mmCIF file of C-alpha atoms in Angstrom:
data_model
loop_
_atom_site.group_PDB
_atom_site.id
_atom_site.type_symbol
_atom_site.label_atom_id
_atom_site.label_comp_id
_atom_site.label_asym_id
_atom_site.label_seq_id
_atom_site.Cartn_x
_atom_site.Cartn_y
_atom_site.Cartn_z
ATOM 1 C CA UNK A 9 -10.497 -6.745 -6.457
ATOM 2 C CA UNK A 10 -10.208 -10.496 -6.723
ATOM 3 C CA UNK A 11 -9.761 -12.538 -3.566
ATOM 4 C CA UNK A 12 -6.855 -14.979 -4.118
ATOM 5 C CA UNK A 13 -6.858 -16.806 -0.792
ATOM 6 C CA UNK A 14 -5.363 -16.590 2.651
ATOM 7 C CA UNK A 15 -1.620 -16.399 3.220
ATOM 8 C CA UNK A 16 -1.738 -16.262 7.025
ATOM 9 C CA UNK A 17 1.500 -18.253 7.298
ATOM 10 C CA UNK A 18 3.347 -15.278 5.798
ATOM 11 C CA UNK A 19 2.240 -13.006 8.655
ATOM 12 C CA UNK A 20 4.552 -14.040 11.476
ATOM 13 C CA UNK A 21 4.645 -12.761 15.032
ATOM 14 C CA UNK A 22 8.213 -11.666 14.239
ATOM 15 C CA UNK A 23 6.990 -9.472 11.355
ATOM 16 C CA UNK A 24 4.158 -7.910 13.344
ATOM 17 C CA UNK A 25 6.431 -7.286 16.326
ATOM 18 C CA UNK A 26 8.994 -5.644 14.061
ATOM 19 C CA UNK A 27 6.393 -3.363 12.470
ATOM 20 C CA UNK A 28 4.850 -2.413 15.802
ATOM 21 C CA UNK A 29 8.211 -1.572 17.412
ATOM 22 C CA UNK A 30 9.676 0.399 14.491
ATOM 23 C CA UNK A 31 8.469 3.675 13.021
ATOM 24 C CA UNK A 32 9.290 3.101 9.350
ATOM 25 C CA UNK A 33 9.648 6.006 6.968
ATOM 26 C CA UNK A 34 7.411 8.980 7.691
ATOM 27 C CA UNK A 35 5.938 9.938 4.311
ATOM 28 C CA UNK A 36 3.917 13.078 3.555
ATOM 29 C CA UNK A 37 0.511 12.534 1.971
ATOM 30 C CA UNK A 38 1.035 15.599 -0.254
ATOM 31 C CA UNK A 39 3.965 14.824 -2.584
ATOM 32 C CA UNK A 40 3.536 17.060 -5.643
ATOM 33 C CA UNK A 41 6.969 16.186 -7.071
ATOM 34 C CA UNK A 42 5.975 12.510 -7.329
ATOM 35 C CA UNK A 43 2.799 13.505 -9.161
ATOM 36 C CA UNK A 44 4.244 15.100 -12.291
ATOM 37 C CA UNK A 45 5.687 14.270 -15.688
ATOM 38 C CA UNK A 46 2.780 12.228 -17.014
ATOM 39 C CA UNK A 47 -0.732 13.455 -17.930
ATOM 40 C CA UNK A 48 -2.401 11.075 -15.442
ATOM 41 C CA UNK A 49 -0.047 12.189 -12.655
ATOM 42 C CA UNK A 50 -0.520 15.868 -13.487
ATOM 43 C CA UNK A 51 -4.293 15.435 -13.337
ATOM 44 C CA UNK A 52 -4.104 13.573 -10.001
ATOM 45 C CA UNK A 53 -1.812 16.247 -8.533
ATOM 46 C CA UNK A 54 -4.243 19.015 -9.465
ATOM 47 C CA UNK A 55 -7.221 17.081 -8.094
ATOM 48 C CA UNK A 56 -5.418 16.641 -4.761
ATOM 49 C CA UNK A 57 -3.964 20.164 -4.543
ATOM 50 C CA UNK A 58 -7.191 21.767 -3.296
ATOM 51 C CA UNK A 59 -7.648 19.486 -0.311
ATOM 52 C CA UNK A 60 -4.103 18.487 0.614
ATOM 53 C CA UNK A 61 -1.496 21.064 -0.408
ATOM 54 C CA UNK A 62 -1.937 23.088 2.805
ATOM 55 C CA UNK A 63 -2.310 20.074 5.088
ATOM 56 C CA UNK A 64 0.513 18.343 6.908
ATOM 57 C CA UNK A 65 -0.661 14.719 6.883
ATOM 58 C CA UNK A 66 1.799 11.831 7.099
ATOM 59 C CA UNK A 67 1.750 8.040 7.083
ATOM 60 C CA UNK A 68 4.314 5.352 7.869
ATOM 61 C CA UNK A 69 5.847 3.075 5.239
ATOM 62 C CA UNK A 70 8.439 0.307 5.144
ATOM 63 C CA UNK A 71 10.218 -1.018 2.037
ATOM 64 C CA UNK A 72 13.484 -2.740 1.211
ATOM 65 C CA UNK A 73 15.360 0.590 1.409
ATOM 66 C CA UNK A 74 13.925 1.646 4.793
ATOM 67 C CA UNK A 75 16.458 1.903 7.599
ATOM 68 C CA UNK A 76 14.013 0.053 9.843
ATOM 69 C CA UNK A 77 14.099 -2.938 7.455
ATOM 70 C CA UNK A 78 17.907 -3.080 7.194
ATOM 71 C CA UNK A 79 18.265 -6.007 9.606
ATOM 72 C CA UNK A 80 14.934 -7.668 8.859
ATOM 73 C CA UNK A 81 14.737 -10.355 6.196
ATOM 74 C CA UNK A 82 11.318 -10.190 4.536
ATOM 75 C CA UNK A 83 10.553 -13.131 2.264
ATOM 76 C CA UNK A 84 7.527 -12.257 0.173
ATOM 77 C CA UNK A 85 4.753 -14.791 -0.329
ATOM 78 C CA UNK A 86 4.737 -16.668 -3.623
ATOM 79 C CA UNK A 87 2.115 -14.980 -5.773
ATOM 80 C CA UNK A 88 0.009 -17.108 -8.097
ATOM 81 C CA UNK A 89 1.407 -17.246 -11.643
ATOM 82 C CA UNK A 90 3.678 -14.260 -11.136
ATOM 83 C CA UNK A 91 7.460 -14.602 -11.432
ATOM 84 C CA UNK A 92 8.112 -11.054 -12.601
ATOM 85 C CA UNK A 93 9.986 -8.113 -11.101
ATOM 86 C CA UNK A 94 8.610 -7.031 -7.735
ATOM 87 C CA UNK A 95 8.281 -3.798 -5.773
ATOM 88 C CA UNK A 96 6.820 -4.035 -2.267
ATOM 89 C CA UNK A 97 6.012 -1.750 0.631
ATOM 90 C CA UNK A 98 4.226 -2.067 3.933
ATOM 91 C CA UNK A 99 1.827 0.652 5.008
ATOM 92 C CA UNK A 100 1.533 1.294 8.740
ATOM 93 C CA UNK A 101 -1.261 3.718 9.532
ATOM 94 C CA UNK A 102 -1.348 4.988 13.081
ATOM 95 C CA UNK A 103 -4.765 6.030 14.399
ATOM 96 C CA UNK A 104 -5.654 9.271 12.615
ATOM 97 C CA UNK A 105 -3.331 8.695 9.648
ATOM 98 C CA UNK A 106 -4.468 8.276 6.056
ATOM 99 C CA UNK A 107 -3.536 8.169 2.419
ATOM 100 C CA UNK A 108 -5.811 10.339 0.301
ATOM 101 C CA UNK A 109 -7.458 8.961 -2.825
ATOM 102 C CA UNK A 110 -4.664 8.356 -5.330
ATOM 103 C CA UNK A 111 -3.160 5.883 -7.724
ATOM 104 C CA UNK A 112 0.415 4.739 -7.379
ATOM 105 C CA UNK A 113 2.743 6.986 -9.423
ATOM 106 C CA UNK A 114 5.244 4.221 -10.174
ATOM 107 C CA UNK A 115 2.611 2.379 -12.212
ATOM 108 C CA UNK A 116 2.731 4.813 -15.147
ATOM 109 C CA UNK A 117 6.208 3.507 -16.017
ATOM 110 C CA UNK A 118 5.562 -0.203 -15.398
ATOM 111 C CA UNK A 119 4.824 -2.592 -18.249
ATOM 112 C CA UNK A 120 1.853 -4.887 -17.532
ATOM 113 C CA UNK A 121 1.652 -4.122 -13.815
ATOM 114 C CA UNK A 122 -0.222 -6.321 -11.369
ATOM 115 C CA UNK A 123 -1.108 -5.020 -7.920
ATOM 116 C CA UNK A 124 -1.756 -7.015 -4.782
ATOM 117 C CA UNK A 125 -2.791 -6.170 -1.238
ATOM 118 C CA UNK A 126 -2.156 -8.582 1.613
ATOM 119 C CA UNK A 127 -3.790 -7.656 4.905
ATOM 120 C CA UNK A 128 -1.452 -8.203 7.859
ATOM 121 C CA UNK A 129 -4.186 -8.268 10.503
ATOM 122 C CA UNK A 130 -7.882 -8.953 10.885
ATOM 123 C CA UNK A 131 -10.128 -6.028 9.975
ATOM 124 C CA UNK A 132 -11.012 -3.718 12.840
ATOM 125 C CA UNK A 133 -13.726 -1.048 12.993
ATOM 126 C CA UNK A 134 -12.229 2.208 11.736
ATOM 127 C CA UNK A 135 -9.787 0.574 9.299
ATOM 128 C CA UNK A 136 -11.106 1.835 5.980
ATOM 129 C CA UNK A 137 -9.855 0.844 2.523
ATOM 130 C CA UNK A 138 -11.572 2.321 -0.527
ATOM 131 C CA UNK A 139 -10.883 1.565 -4.188
ATOM 132 C CA UNK A 140 -12.929 3.026 -7.021
ATOM 133 C CA UNK A 141 -16.416 3.058 -5.480
ATOM 134 C CA UNK A 142 -15.965 -0.003 -3.248
ATOM 135 C CA UNK A 143 -14.719 -0.786 0.238
ATOM 136 C CA UNK A 144 -13.142 -3.893 1.708
ATOM 137 C CA UNK A 145 -13.975 -4.749 5.298
ATOM 138 C CA UNK A 146 -14.155 -7.869 7.411
ATOM 139 C CA UNK A 147 -10.939 -9.186 5.887
ATOM 140 C CA UNK A 148 -8.846 -11.679 7.822
ATOM 141 C CA UNK A 149 -5.135 -11.598 8.524
ATOM 142 C CA UNK A 150 -3.397 -13.012 5.455
ATOM 143 C CA UNK A 151 -6.185 -12.326 2.965
ATOM 144 C CA UNK A 152 -4.630 -11.575 -0.427
ATOM 145 C CA UNK A 153 -6.375 -9.578 -3.155
ATOM 146 C CA UNK A 154 -5.329 -8.850 -6.726
ATOM 147 C CA UNK A 155 -6.435 -5.534 -8.146
ATOM 148 C CA UNK A 156 -8.522 -5.815 -11.309
ATOM 149 C CA UNK A 157 -7.303 -2.362 -12.397
ATOM 150 C CA UNK A 158 -3.868 -1.461 -10.975
ATOM 151 C CA UNK A 159 -4.427 2.182 -11.972
ATOM 152 C CA UNK A 160 -7.676 2.687 -10.055
ATOM 153 C CA UNK A 161 -7.993 5.402 -7.460
ATOM 154 C CA UNK A 162 -7.803 4.153 -3.889
ATOM 155 C CA UNK A 163 -7.266 5.468 -0.388
ATOM 156 C CA UNK A 164 -6.897 4.311 3.184
ATOM 157 C CA UNK A 165 -7.708 5.854 6.546
ATOM 158 C CA UNK A 166 -7.380 4.683 10.118
ATOM 159 C CA UNK A 167 -10.041 6.125 12.385
ATOM 160 C CA UNK A 168 -9.774 3.101 14.671
ATOM 161 C CA UNK A 169 -7.897 2.658 17.916
ATOM 162 C CA UNK A 170 -5.024 0.411 16.748
ATOM 163 C CA UNK A 171 -2.386 0.595 14.037
ATOM 164 C CA UNK A 172 -3.397 -0.724 10.603
ATOM 165 C CA UNK A 173 -0.910 -2.809 8.557
ATOM 166 C CA UNK A 174 -0.982 -4.006 4.947
ATOM 167 C CA UNK A 175 1.566 -5.265 2.443
ATOM 168 C CA UNK A 176 1.369 -3.774 -1.046
ATOM 169 C CA UNK A 177 3.038 -5.552 -3.958
ATOM 170 C CA UNK A 178 3.457 -4.574 -7.601
ATOM 171 C CA UNK A 179 4.822 -6.999 -10.182
ATOM 172 C CA UNK A 180 5.695 -5.962 -13.735
ATOM 173 C CA UNK A 181 7.511 -7.047 -16.892
ATOM 174 C CA UNK A 182 10.386 -4.570 -17.134
ATOM 175 C CA UNK A 183 12.334 -2.098 -15.037
ATOM 176 C CA UNK A 184 10.879 1.316 -14.555
#
């Protein structure tokens, strides 16, 4: 991942208050229907089946279609040199929640995708983000990273005491 700078001004008290007082969409970690129809997705689904198909793990997510975002106007930060189509979502991990190692299924249909992560709070012990064979810790609220490989495997877990928030953004050349 490439550090692009700090966008702390984007992370307002209003945004953090909204996220902390709303649930968002409760999303199952195991979503076999989303992981099919492409060889990379089929392989990822089978890799995850052993450990996750019998588990009932969930995480919280917000996006432009979430009911909890209906009355909230989110203006995304201006990304460097990127005026393409945008898909965004906010991940809210409650203590004990996680997203298993995965890559984002929507990327297989995107042309020239770019992926970004913007941390919405300072790093706390127990907030774990893994991509490929690396981890990011000690990040500050507003730190923005661009993914070198948008299709790399990554996962997140919250074994801390407080909610963990991050904004995920994908930009691409054409509709998917």
